[in-house]
Amino acid sequence: MTTGEPLIVLDSVNKWFGPLHVLDDVSLSVGRGEVVVVIGPSGSGKSTLCRTINRLEPINSGTITFDGQALPAEGKALAKLRSEVGMVFQSFNLFAHKTILENVTLGPVKVRKEKPAAARERAMTLLDRVGIANQADKFPAQLSGGQQQRAAIARALAMQPKAMLFDEPTSALDPEMVGEVLDVMTSLASDGMTMVVVTHEMGFARHAANRVIFMADGQLVEDAPPAEFFANPRSERAKDFLSKILTH
Amino acid sequence: MSVLIDKFDVFAGGFWLTLQICVLAAIGALILGAIVAVLRISPVPPLRAVGTAYVNIFRNMPLTVVMFFAAFGLPALGSNADFLRIPGMDAVFTRLGTDLPYFRFALIALVLYTAAFVCEALRSGVNAVPAGQAEAARSLGLTFGQNLRYVVLPQSWKASIVPLGSVIIAMIKNSALVGFFGVVGDLSQTADQLTSAEGYAFIPVAIGISIGYLIMTVPLGALLDRIEKRQAVAR
């Protein structure tokens, strides 16, 4: 699945929130087309790791490279890089004052300067793909959580990103809506999208991931294919974590 | 109380001049306040520092002192604030174009002072927009300016409008100071003129000018109440 040079490379990344060492010398590389699932207990730094990749969280030391280019500082270059990395949030963060369709077309029209008609057409195709084309003219608050999250995925895909970051995309959803979001993500993964997914959905990690990253206390503890990780976790910390979540 | 009828034209003239300075100062303060607010929330630290310094100075200094600086400091620097003699504008607001600069000086002081409060009212609205909205916009690749224009500001004005209205009401009342800094013929200076120079009893005159201010402030307050009620329903 992996071809050529890796798309995302983190090298000795450190980050502190005040005295808290949230990312402790984290190194990671994600190949093109690879699906990497990041799991770990809460407070382990996995969300922060995900957010450093498009510099929503700046880092204190180390380097992050995306598509062969070091992450630029704030400014036009960073905005361009962010337009190439899709991001899906736990709380959806759809623009509350815009319709679903406007949410999806805003980036293409304002950032990529696409013609509104062409952007709308592509947006409708994407909304159809995630199964909510009939909700296009509603406002986010009128949709269920699952529908909102699928709209958020469509909004990110509209930028035709080189990679997608998912920061706990199903954690804020009612249980019966988790499946519809994971279905969309699974189909994206099988289409060859490069994905970094922070999640607690072990089922998704098992069947859709190429690799599972286990984090604890800001450190990257394990990095293994899912079958290997779930069957034979090497570290005590991972064994402990899995025993807690897999017993119920 | 006959002064209210006998001198109605004087009161009306004072009302008109106070209204002029308030309209001009409100426009100026909204523009300058918006600029300072953008500085204060900018991602560039030096710009943020400039915005913060501005607010700290003008929000914390008495308006009287700002007026003193404008009325005595500007002439000392050799300025008659002639840049405010804006062609076209000075046809409607005649005092902008007069040789006597005190109307322009008072206007500058009122704008500088009020802009600090406008900035904070706008910023409180921006802070009321959930952080995730701006994060999502940044993630799409929108620049800081696009983020403000298309995502944050359209959602923030709802939370800004009521505090902004209170700031403007306070500004209208604060404009009563301009009569003591060389502006002849506004509502407050009218009171001084009628009582000190022409010997009318103070209380009827004070009632007259109070009515003048209330005609400006009460409808504005009522409008804000209506906006607030509509927002409460929308929420």
XYZ file of C-alpha atoms in Angstrom:
483
model
C 0.000 0.000 0.000
C 2.830 2.368 0.849
C 4.662 3.799 -2.136
C 7.630 6.142 -2.477
C 8.669 8.604 0.177
C 6.392 9.026 3.201
C 3.771 11.796 3.088
C 3.893 12.806 6.740
C 7.074 12.649 8.817
C 7.370 13.672 12.462
C 10.905 13.689 13.817
C 11.643 14.014 17.554
C 8.621 16.210 18.159
C 8.282 17.719 21.621
C 5.481 19.852 22.941
C 4.694 21.219 26.356
C 1.492 22.745 27.696
C 3.122 24.717 30.500
C 4.849 22.081 32.659
C 2.947 19.212 30.980
C 5.035 17.309 28.442
C 2.214 16.361 26.025
C 4.415 15.096 23.215
C 7.632 13.461 24.349
C 10.109 12.910 21.525
C 7.546 11.540 19.088
C 8.770 10.274 15.718
C 6.390 8.851 13.167
C 6.132 8.502 9.442
C 2.987 7.908 7.431
C 3.268 6.644 3.878
C 1.063 7.654 0.960
C -2.206 5.752 1.046
C -1.529 4.482 4.524
C -4.203 4.456 7.243
C -2.726 4.973 10.701
C -4.979 4.695 13.733
C -3.805 6.370 16.936
C -5.174 4.965 20.173
C -4.397 5.442 23.818
C -5.863 6.589 27.121
C -7.245 10.113 27.389
C -4.563 12.704 28.057
C -1.974 10.598 26.257
C -1.374 13.300 23.628
C -2.993 11.555 20.675
C -5.301 14.467 19.777
C -2.424 16.903 20.145
C -0.315 14.708 17.847
C -3.051 14.823 15.228
C -3.417 18.606 15.533
C 0.309 19.272 15.158
C 0.277 17.810 11.637
C -1.554 20.862 10.222
C -0.075 23.120 12.887
C -3.304 23.809 14.738
C -0.938 23.122 17.622
C 2.576 24.535 17.150
C 5.385 22.357 18.503
C 8.297 23.319 20.764
C 11.019 21.253 19.116
C 11.542 18.673 16.394
C 10.394 18.804 12.786
C 7.249 17.929 10.901
C 7.406 17.411 7.159
C 4.401 17.138 4.876
C 4.860 15.974 1.293
C 8.593 16.649 1.447
C 8.209 20.189 2.811
C 8.742 21.372 6.394
C 5.626 22.897 8.003
C 5.750 26.648 7.350
C 5.162 29.247 10.070
C 1.901 31.250 10.191
C 1.047 32.939 6.926
C 0.073 32.231 3.331
C 2.309 29.166 2.993
C 0.742 27.547 6.057
C -2.750 28.309 4.775
C -1.834 26.591 1.501
C -0.519 23.538 3.332
C -3.650 23.346 5.469
C -5.784 23.405 2.339
C -4.044 20.156 1.329
C -4.719 18.415 4.640
C -8.334 17.645 5.490
C -9.317 17.790 9.144
C -12.351 16.297 10.853
C -13.085 17.299 14.441
C -14.793 15.574 17.337
C -17.340 18.406 17.579
C -17.868 18.652 13.769
C -17.305 22.440 13.755
C -19.540 23.017 10.767
C -19.991 26.738 10.123
C -23.196 27.387 12.038
C -24.362 30.334 9.918
C -24.008 28.554 6.582
C -26.018 25.776 4.950
C -24.472 22.338 4.490
C -23.838 23.086 0.813
C -22.225 26.451 1.656
C -20.059 24.731 4.248
C -18.727 22.400 1.567
C -18.215 25.070 -1.117
C -16.629 27.798 1.064
C -13.088 26.363 0.875
C -13.071 25.573 -2.851
C -14.529 28.992 -3.755
C -12.541 31.218 -1.379
C -9.260 29.308 -1.067
C -8.993 27.595 -4.456
C -10.922 30.318 -6.324
C -13.083 27.748 -8.081
C -16.198 28.907 -9.944
C -19.195 28.721 -7.583
C -21.246 26.632 -10.013
C -18.466 24.065 -10.447
C -17.816 23.971 -6.690
C -21.528 23.423 -6.009
C -21.686 20.582 -8.483
C -18.699 18.835 -6.920
C -20.049 19.509 -3.429
C -23.326 17.805 -4.350
C -21.403 14.783 -5.634
C -19.530 14.613 -2.328
C -22.679 15.062 -0.242
C -24.242 12.282 -2.285
C -21.230 10.105 -1.595
C -21.595 10.573 2.180
C -25.352 10.056 1.859
C -26.749 13.477 2.798
C -27.364 15.152 -0.578
C -30.990 15.697 0.490
C -29.824 17.827 3.455
C -27.782 20.261 1.355
C -29.915 23.341 2.006
C -30.350 22.820 5.749
C -28.297 24.445 8.480
C -25.975 22.311 10.623
C -28.160 22.590 13.739
C -31.022 20.910 11.824
C -28.985 17.744 11.212
C -28.257 14.773 13.461
C -24.730 14.373 14.796
C -23.950 11.597 12.341
C -25.171 13.687 9.421
C -23.173 16.687 10.626
C -20.002 14.641 10.855
C -20.527 13.237 7.357
C -21.029 16.791 6.112
C -17.778 17.759 7.827
C -16.010 14.912 6.012
C -17.479 16.119 2.708
C -16.305 19.659 3.514
C -12.758 18.396 4.050
C -12.846 16.218 0.921
C -13.999 19.171 -1.196
C -10.458 20.562 -0.950
C -9.174 17.352 -2.590
C -6.669 16.895 0.233
C -3.559 14.733 0.064
C -4.278 13.413 3.563
C -7.103 13.424 6.071
C -6.772 13.872 9.822
C -9.585 12.590 12.043
C -9.576 13.790 15.657
C -11.946 11.428 17.505
C -14.594 11.740 14.777
C -17.156 9.494 16.466
C -16.636 10.361 20.141
C -19.427 12.945 20.260
C -21.970 10.755 18.458
C -24.907 8.720 19.704
C -24.030 5.022 19.374
C -26.418 4.344 16.489
C -24.754 7.066 14.415
C -21.191 5.846 14.815
C -21.636 3.219 12.110
C -22.669 5.635 9.361
C -19.566 7.784 9.938
C -17.232 4.793 10.134
C -18.728 3.459 6.885
C -17.734 6.667 5.116
C -14.241 6.525 6.628
C -13.807 2.875 5.671
C -14.762 3.625 2.076
C -12.274 6.500 2.026
C -9.551 4.209 3.365
C -10.223 1.591 0.714
C -10.056 4.310 -1.957
C -6.430 4.877 -0.957
C -6.729 8.111 1.059
C -3.855 8.723 3.457
C -5.454 8.923 6.895
C -4.410 9.582 10.473
C -7.304 8.629 12.730
C -7.434 9.267 16.467
C -10.220 7.059 17.744
C -11.557 4.712 20.377
C -13.244 2.539 17.756
C -11.233 -0.659 18.001
C -13.339 -2.328 15.316
C -12.321 0.356 12.820
C -8.677 0.022 13.871
C -8.817 -3.749 13.313
C -10.367 -3.789 9.863
C -9.381 -0.479 8.239
C -5.942 0.425 9.636
C -2.588 -0.496 8.163
C -0.881 0.382 11.419
C -1.921 1.061 14.977
C -0.034 3.602 17.061
C -0.425 3.322 20.807
C 0.346 6.429 22.847
C 0.632 6.896 26.594
C 1.852 9.879 28.612
C 2.942 11.770 25.517
C 5.101 8.941 24.232
C 4.636 6.779 21.193
C 4.719 3.375 22.881
C 3.847 0.930 20.113
C 3.639 0.991 16.338
C 2.407 -2.271 14.816
C -0.052 -3.745 12.314
C -3.482 -4.077 13.956
C -3.593 -7.867 14.019
C -0.244 -7.992 15.783
C -1.046 -5.136 18.182
C -4.406 -6.532 19.327
C -3.136 -10.129 19.613
C 0.265 -9.492 21.149
C 0.760 -6.037 22.602
C 4.406 -5.768 23.662
C 4.267 -3.118 26.361
C 2.623 -3.464 29.760
C 0.915 -0.118 29.227
C -0.797 -1.335 26.051
C -1.764 -4.664 27.635
C -3.310 -2.792 30.535
C -5.180 -0.413 28.184
C -6.512 -3.223 26.000
C -7.593 -5.307 28.980
C -9.655 -2.369 30.214
C -11.413 -1.586 26.963
C -11.843 -5.052 25.511
C -13.393 -6.735 28.558
C -16.782 -4.989 28.163
C -40.556 76.883 32.163
C -41.335 79.446 29.467
C -37.680 79.249 28.432
C -38.460 75.927 26.737
C -40.901 77.672 24.402
C -39.201 81.067 24.124
C -35.809 79.557 23.363
C -37.031 76.483 21.484
C -34.875 77.368 18.489
C -31.776 77.486 20.698
C -32.507 74.066 22.162
C -33.236 72.703 18.702
C -29.966 74.125 17.419
C -28.079 72.543 20.333
C -29.808 69.239 19.684
C -28.852 69.378 16.020
C -25.183 70.088 16.756
C -24.968 67.372 19.411
C -26.617 64.953 16.990
C -24.032 65.882 14.344
C -21.050 65.278 16.596
C -22.566 62.012 17.836
C -23.244 60.677 14.340
C -19.724 61.576 13.197
C -18.099 60.238 16.360
C -20.098 57.012 16.184
C -19.000 56.413 12.580
C -15.381 57.229 13.431
C -15.348 55.140 16.598
C -16.917 52.133 14.869
C -14.313 52.232 12.095
C -11.336 52.842 14.375
C -12.657 50.393 16.995
C -13.009 47.681 14.331
C -9.420 48.280 13.206
C -8.125 48.092 16.781
C -10.180 44.942 17.394
C -8.634 43.270 14.329
C -5.190 44.243 15.670
C -6.012 42.797 19.094
C -7.042 39.399 17.708
C -4.394 39.261 14.985
C -2.000 36.279 14.955
C 0.973 38.692 14.710
C 2.255 39.523 18.235
C 3.485 43.114 17.506
C 0.082 44.026 16.030
C -1.641 42.514 19.047
C 0.610 44.603 21.299
C -0.335 47.803 19.463
C -4.043 47.010 19.810
C -3.712 46.150 23.481
C -1.704 49.295 24.212
C -4.338 51.414 22.472
C -7.153 49.948 24.536
C -5.185 50.216 27.771
C -4.457 53.887 27.187
C -7.790 55.165 25.959
C -10.058 52.960 28.042
C -8.286 53.901 31.248
C -7.850 57.630 30.742
C -10.641 60.060 31.703
C -12.374 61.499 28.645
C -11.760 64.973 30.066
C -8.024 64.374 29.852
C -8.303 63.078 26.287
C -10.269 66.242 25.466
C -7.535 68.379 27.009
C -4.906 66.635 24.913
C -6.965 67.140 21.758
C -7.852 70.770 22.443
C -4.431 71.895 23.673
C -2.034 69.211 22.457
C -2.972 69.280 18.784
C -2.549 73.076 18.427
C 0.774 72.769 20.278
C 1.821 70.276 17.618
C 0.755 72.769 14.978
C -2.331 70.860 13.819
C -5.752 72.290 13.224
C -7.058 68.820 12.351
C -7.649 70.060 8.839
C -7.708 66.489 7.554
C -11.281 66.354 8.884
C -12.375 69.040 6.436
C -13.680 66.275 4.226
C -15.181 67.655 1.000
C -18.863 66.778 0.776
C -19.073 65.863 4.456
C -18.495 69.493 5.437
C -21.581 70.494 3.428
C -23.838 68.478 5.757
C -21.761 68.815 8.926
C -20.835 72.475 8.524
C -18.711 72.632 11.669
C -16.193 70.228 10.094
C -15.238 72.995 7.682
C -15.075 76.037 9.961
C -11.823 77.837 10.674
C -12.377 77.415 14.403
C -11.022 73.879 14.985
C -12.682 72.989 18.323
C -15.466 70.887 16.810
C -12.836 68.803 15.019
C -10.670 68.518 18.149
C -13.619 67.381 20.268
C -14.603 64.908 17.569
C -11.093 63.423 17.544
C -11.104 63.045 21.338
C -14.538 61.425 21.347
C -13.555 59.014 18.553
C -10.228 58.018 20.153
C -11.852 57.440 23.537
C -14.939 55.581 22.297
C -12.974 53.382 19.859
C -11.342 51.574 22.789
C -14.769 50.546 24.087
C -16.017 49.678 20.591
C -12.978 47.417 20.187
C -13.775 45.546 23.386
C -17.463 45.176 22.496
C -16.511 43.714 19.096
C -13.922 41.461 20.676
C -16.407 40.098 23.210
C -18.570 39.144 20.233
C -15.650 37.418 18.518
C -14.857 35.532 21.718
C -18.467 34.352 21.886
C -17.968 32.407 18.628
C -16.824 28.869 19.523
C -13.092 28.380 18.893
C -13.858 25.345 16.718
C -15.382 27.592 14.048
C -12.110 29.440 13.470
C -10.119 26.184 13.727
C -12.248 24.588 11.025
C -11.784 27.655 8.831
C -7.997 27.598 9.324
C -7.931 23.873 8.565
C -9.583 24.549 5.203
C -6.758 26.953 4.366
C -8.629 30.211 4.852
C -6.288 33.081 5.686
C -6.755 35.164 8.840
C -8.665 37.829 6.912
C -10.921 35.322 5.125
C -11.538 33.539 8.414
C -12.748 36.780 10.021
C -14.768 37.853 7.020
C -16.561 34.636 6.106
C -16.701 32.664 9.346
C -16.085 34.606 12.562
C -17.489 38.122 12.064
C -20.826 37.033 10.523
C -21.410 35.024 13.707
C -19.948 37.523 16.180
C -22.045 40.611 15.421
C -25.073 39.096 17.152
C -23.171 38.937 20.405
C -21.608 42.369 19.824
C -24.631 44.446 18.949
C -26.048 44.976 22.445
C -22.751 45.934 24.171
C -21.965 48.064 21.128
C -25.248 49.928 21.580
C -24.441 50.582 25.231
C -21.095 52.022 24.165
C -22.802 54.385 21.712
C -25.340 55.500 24.341
C -22.480 56.237 26.726
C -20.763 58.163 23.935
C -23.834 60.352 23.337
C -23.857 61.269 27.030
C -20.091 61.799 27.032
C -20.497 64.259 24.175
C -21.861 66.704 26.774
C -18.207 67.445 27.573
C -17.452 69.021 24.203
C -19.147 72.302 25.179
C -16.435 72.820 27.785
C -13.687 72.409 25.190
C -14.518 75.221 22.839
C -17.463 73.801 20.900
C -20.099 76.515 20.788
C -23.770 75.653 20.498
C -24.118 71.982 21.377
C -26.746 70.939 23.935
C -24.558 71.247 27.026
C -22.985 74.544 26.011
C -26.493 75.822 25.231
C -27.384 75.282 28.882
C -24.330 77.218 29.980
C -25.138 80.022 27.570
C -28.784 80.339 28.642
C -28.094 80.248 32.379
C -24.787 82.123 32.816
C -25.039 84.661 30.025
C -28.754 85.170 29.634
C -29.819 84.612 33.247
C -32.482 81.936 32.797
C -33.232 79.697 35.809
C -31.096 76.594 35.765
C -33.639 73.838 36.371
C -35.950 74.514 33.393
C -32.921 74.780 31.124
C -31.495 71.529 32.518
C -34.837 69.831 31.878
C -34.746 71.137 28.317
C -31.341 69.778 27.502
C -32.110 66.500 29.298
C -35.057 66.036 26.953
C -32.653 66.638 24.070
C -30.313 63.857 25.185
C -33.166 61.494 26.003
C -34.597 61.918 22.493
C -31.312 60.449 21.216
C -30.636 57.774 23.826
C -34.066 56.348 24.723
C -34.997 55.172 21.194
C -31.534 53.650 20.816
C -31.987 51.762 24.096
C -35.452 50.584 23.043
C -34.041 49.364 19.720
C -31.368 47.368 21.561
C -34.011 45.785 23.810
C -35.919 44.670 20.729
C -32.800 43.190 19.125
C -31.979 41.373 22.335
C -35.498 39.923 22.594
C -35.372 38.689 19.008
C -32.028 37.019 19.655
C -33.411 35.342 22.776
C -36.172 33.801 20.641
C -33.727 32.749 17.931
C -31.631 31.009 20.556
